[in-house]
Every structure is written in C-alpha cells, then in structure tokens.
Amino acid sequence: MIEYISGILTEINPALAVVETTGIGFALNISLNTYTAVQKLKGQKVRLYVHESLITGGRDDSFTLFGFYTYQERELYRLLITVSGIGANTARMILSSTTPRELCNIISTGDDKMLKSVKGIGLKTAQRIILDLKDKIVSLGITDKISVSSSSADTINMDIKDEAVSALTMLGFSPAPSDKVVKAIMSSHPDLPVEQVVKLALKQIK
C-alpha cells in the first residue's frame, strides 16, 4: 500500500498532479483543496498522501491514484467512499465543492441542503452521508486537526478559463456547457482564482 508520494511536482492542474520520484512520474487525481495548496509549487518538492483505487471485473481493470495535501483530507475522502452511492469521483467532487473544514461543519450540523448543491447528490444521499459520517468524523478527531492552506491566482484570463474548463471536463462534464458556465462566472467575478471558478461551476453546471 502506498501511504504517500514525495517528489518533484512536474505538472499541476485543478484535477491532476504529476509527482516525479526515482525517475517515475505518478499521476494523481486531486481535489481543488489540494490544488489550492500546491499550485504554486510546480518544480518543487511536495508530498501527497495517497489513496489507491483498484476496480476489477469490468471490460478493463483500472488502477487510479488519488492525492491529498493533508492526511485529514484523505481520511475524509475514505469516509465518503464508504457511504452507499458515493463513488470515487463523487467523493472528489464533494471535496472540490467545499473545504474539509466546511464539510465537517456541514456533516456535524446536518446541513443536507449544502450537500445537495453538489452535482449528483440527491436528498437521500445527502442525508445518508450525514447519518453515516457524523459520529465518525468526531471519533477520528478530524474536526480538530484540519488545516488546509489557501492561496489565490493573480489575474483571470483565458488561461484560467481554459484550465477551469479542462478541470470540469476531467470531472466528467461536457466541454460546451462547462465553457458556458465558466465564462458566465468569470464575467461576474473576474478576480476569482481558478479553483474558486471551478467550485462555483460545480454548483451551477447541469
């Protein structure tokens, strides 16, 4: 089992990070929280906690790595995927729509309306997340330990727009509607960094 990967961050976008170590480049799917924490560290050494996802039995077996800047975010991810109806990509989308601290508050206060705002999460699933995880996040002490770095982009431009659309596409949305939503968001909020643009888009895109 891989606990974490430590190496040089060679590529980074809001949905994927490539970390090179011992001559091997590991591609890790990431959340927007992790992107926020490491986006300015390209070319520098980073350490990402890893969750390995192995799917077998279909037409093709798949092995995917998910990377997290903090241990606590990875543990939240692992808790989310234990909930019936929450797959790997949905769990990542939840963590891209809110910070770990906010998610803990949402779960502990039973705010199912906030969870419903995440693409693909209905009322029953939101309530199931709260019911299944409310006691677990307390027992694991996650709410007391969470600390995620924050940062902002310098200016909004076409590169930011393209990066946001690319991230949404990698999360499973079609490029055309993603582009439309991103443009609308950037027109109203021209100074938002790319991760915030994607967070808003996740709540609006159909």
Tab-separated table of C-alpha atoms in Angstrom, residues 25-105:
chain	number	residue	atom	x	y	z
A	25	GLY	CA	6.026	10.250	-12.778
A	26	PHE	CA	2.950	9.392	-10.731
A	27	ALA	CA	-0.344	10.897	-11.939
A	28	LEU	CA	-2.679	11.588	-9.034
A	29	ASN	CA	-6.264	12.764	-9.204
A	30	ILE	CA	-6.659	15.674	-6.792
A	31	SER	CA	-9.352	17.865	-5.285
A	32	LEU	CA	-9.473	21.642	-5.593
A	33	ASN	CA	-8.346	21.911	-1.976
A	34	THR	CA	-5.126	20.081	-2.767
A	35	TYR	CA	-4.699	22.135	-5.946
A	36	THR	CA	-5.039	25.330	-3.907
A	37	ALA	CA	-2.326	24.146	-1.536
A	38	VAL	CA	0.254	23.082	-4.156
A	39	GLN	CA	-0.494	25.097	-7.301
A	40	LYS	CA	2.486	27.421	-6.803
A	41	LEU	CA	4.906	24.590	-6.044
A	42	LYS	CA	5.458	23.355	-9.601
A	43	GLY	CA	9.092	22.343	-9.966
A	44	GLN	CA	9.468	21.974	-6.207
A	45	LYS	CA	9.301	19.027	-3.854
A	46	VAL	CA	5.882	18.079	-2.499
A	47	ARG	CA	4.379	15.223	-0.529
A	48	LEU	CA	0.875	13.983	-1.265
A	49	TYR	CA	-0.987	11.386	0.773
A	50	VAL	CA	-2.299	8.631	-1.476
A	51	HIS	CA	-5.465	6.605	-1.799
A	52	GLU	CA	-5.286	3.706	-4.272
A	53	SER	CA	-8.409	2.754	-6.203
A	54	LEU	CA	-8.451	-0.606	-7.975
A	55	ILE	CA	-11.527	-1.575	-9.995
A	56	THR	CA	-11.725	-5.101	-11.415
A	57	GLY	CA	-14.294	-7.238	-13.119
A	58	GLY	CA	-15.281	-4.935	-15.960
A	59	ARG	CA	-14.074	-4.797	-19.546
A	60	ASP	CA	-10.763	-3.359	-18.341
A	61	ASP	CA	-9.273	-3.288	-14.876
A	62	SER	CA	-8.311	0.188	-13.689
A	63	PHE	CA	-5.826	1.396	-11.113
A	64	THR	CA	-6.102	5.037	-10.087
A	65	LEU	CA	-4.195	7.107	-7.547
A	66	PHE	CA	-5.802	9.959	-5.637
A	67	GLY	CA	-3.549	12.504	-3.951
A	68	PHE	CA	-4.261	14.738	-0.960
A	69	TYR	CA	-2.222	17.564	0.540
A	70	THR	CA	-3.257	16.671	4.096
A	71	TYR	CA	-3.794	13.399	5.895
A	72	GLN	CA	-7.145	14.679	7.161
A	73	GLU	CA	-8.491	15.338	3.676
A	74	ARG	CA	-7.553	11.823	2.621
A	75	GLU	CA	-9.346	10.394	5.655
A	76	LEU	CA	-12.455	12.416	4.797
A	77	TYR	CA	-12.272	11.055	1.253
A	78	ARG	CA	-12.024	7.496	2.553
A	79	LEU	CA	-15.017	8.076	4.813
A	80	LEU	CA	-17.064	9.478	1.928
A	81	ILE	CA	-16.500	6.455	-0.313
A	82	THR	CA	-17.779	4.138	2.434
A	83	VAL	CA	-21.210	5.737	2.052
A	84	SER	CA	-23.566	3.822	-0.242
A	85	GLY	CA	-23.955	5.649	-3.543
A	86	ILE	CA	-20.724	7.670	-3.222
A	87	GLY	CA	-18.066	6.633	-5.720
A	88	ALA	CA	-14.504	7.811	-6.144
A	89	ASN	CA	-15.303	10.691	-8.474
A	90	THR	CA	-18.328	11.866	-6.483
A	91	ALA	CA	-16.252	11.939	-3.295
A	92	ARG	CA	-13.617	14.031	-5.063
A	93	MET	CA	-16.324	16.374	-6.358
A	94	ILE	CA	-17.660	16.870	-2.829
A	95	LEU	CA	-14.164	17.745	-1.626
A	96	SER	CA	-13.763	20.104	-4.582
A	97	SER	CA	-17.002	21.908	-3.746
A	98	THR	CA	-16.117	22.656	-0.131
A	99	THR	CA	-13.101	22.697	2.159
A	100	PRO	CA	-12.546	19.823	4.585
A	101	ARG	CA	-13.367	22.118	7.498
A	102	GLU	CA	-16.590	23.259	5.833
A	103	LEU	CA	-17.525	19.664	5.018
A	104	CYS	CA	-17.060	18.629	8.638
A	105	ASN	CA	-19.288	21.522	9.714
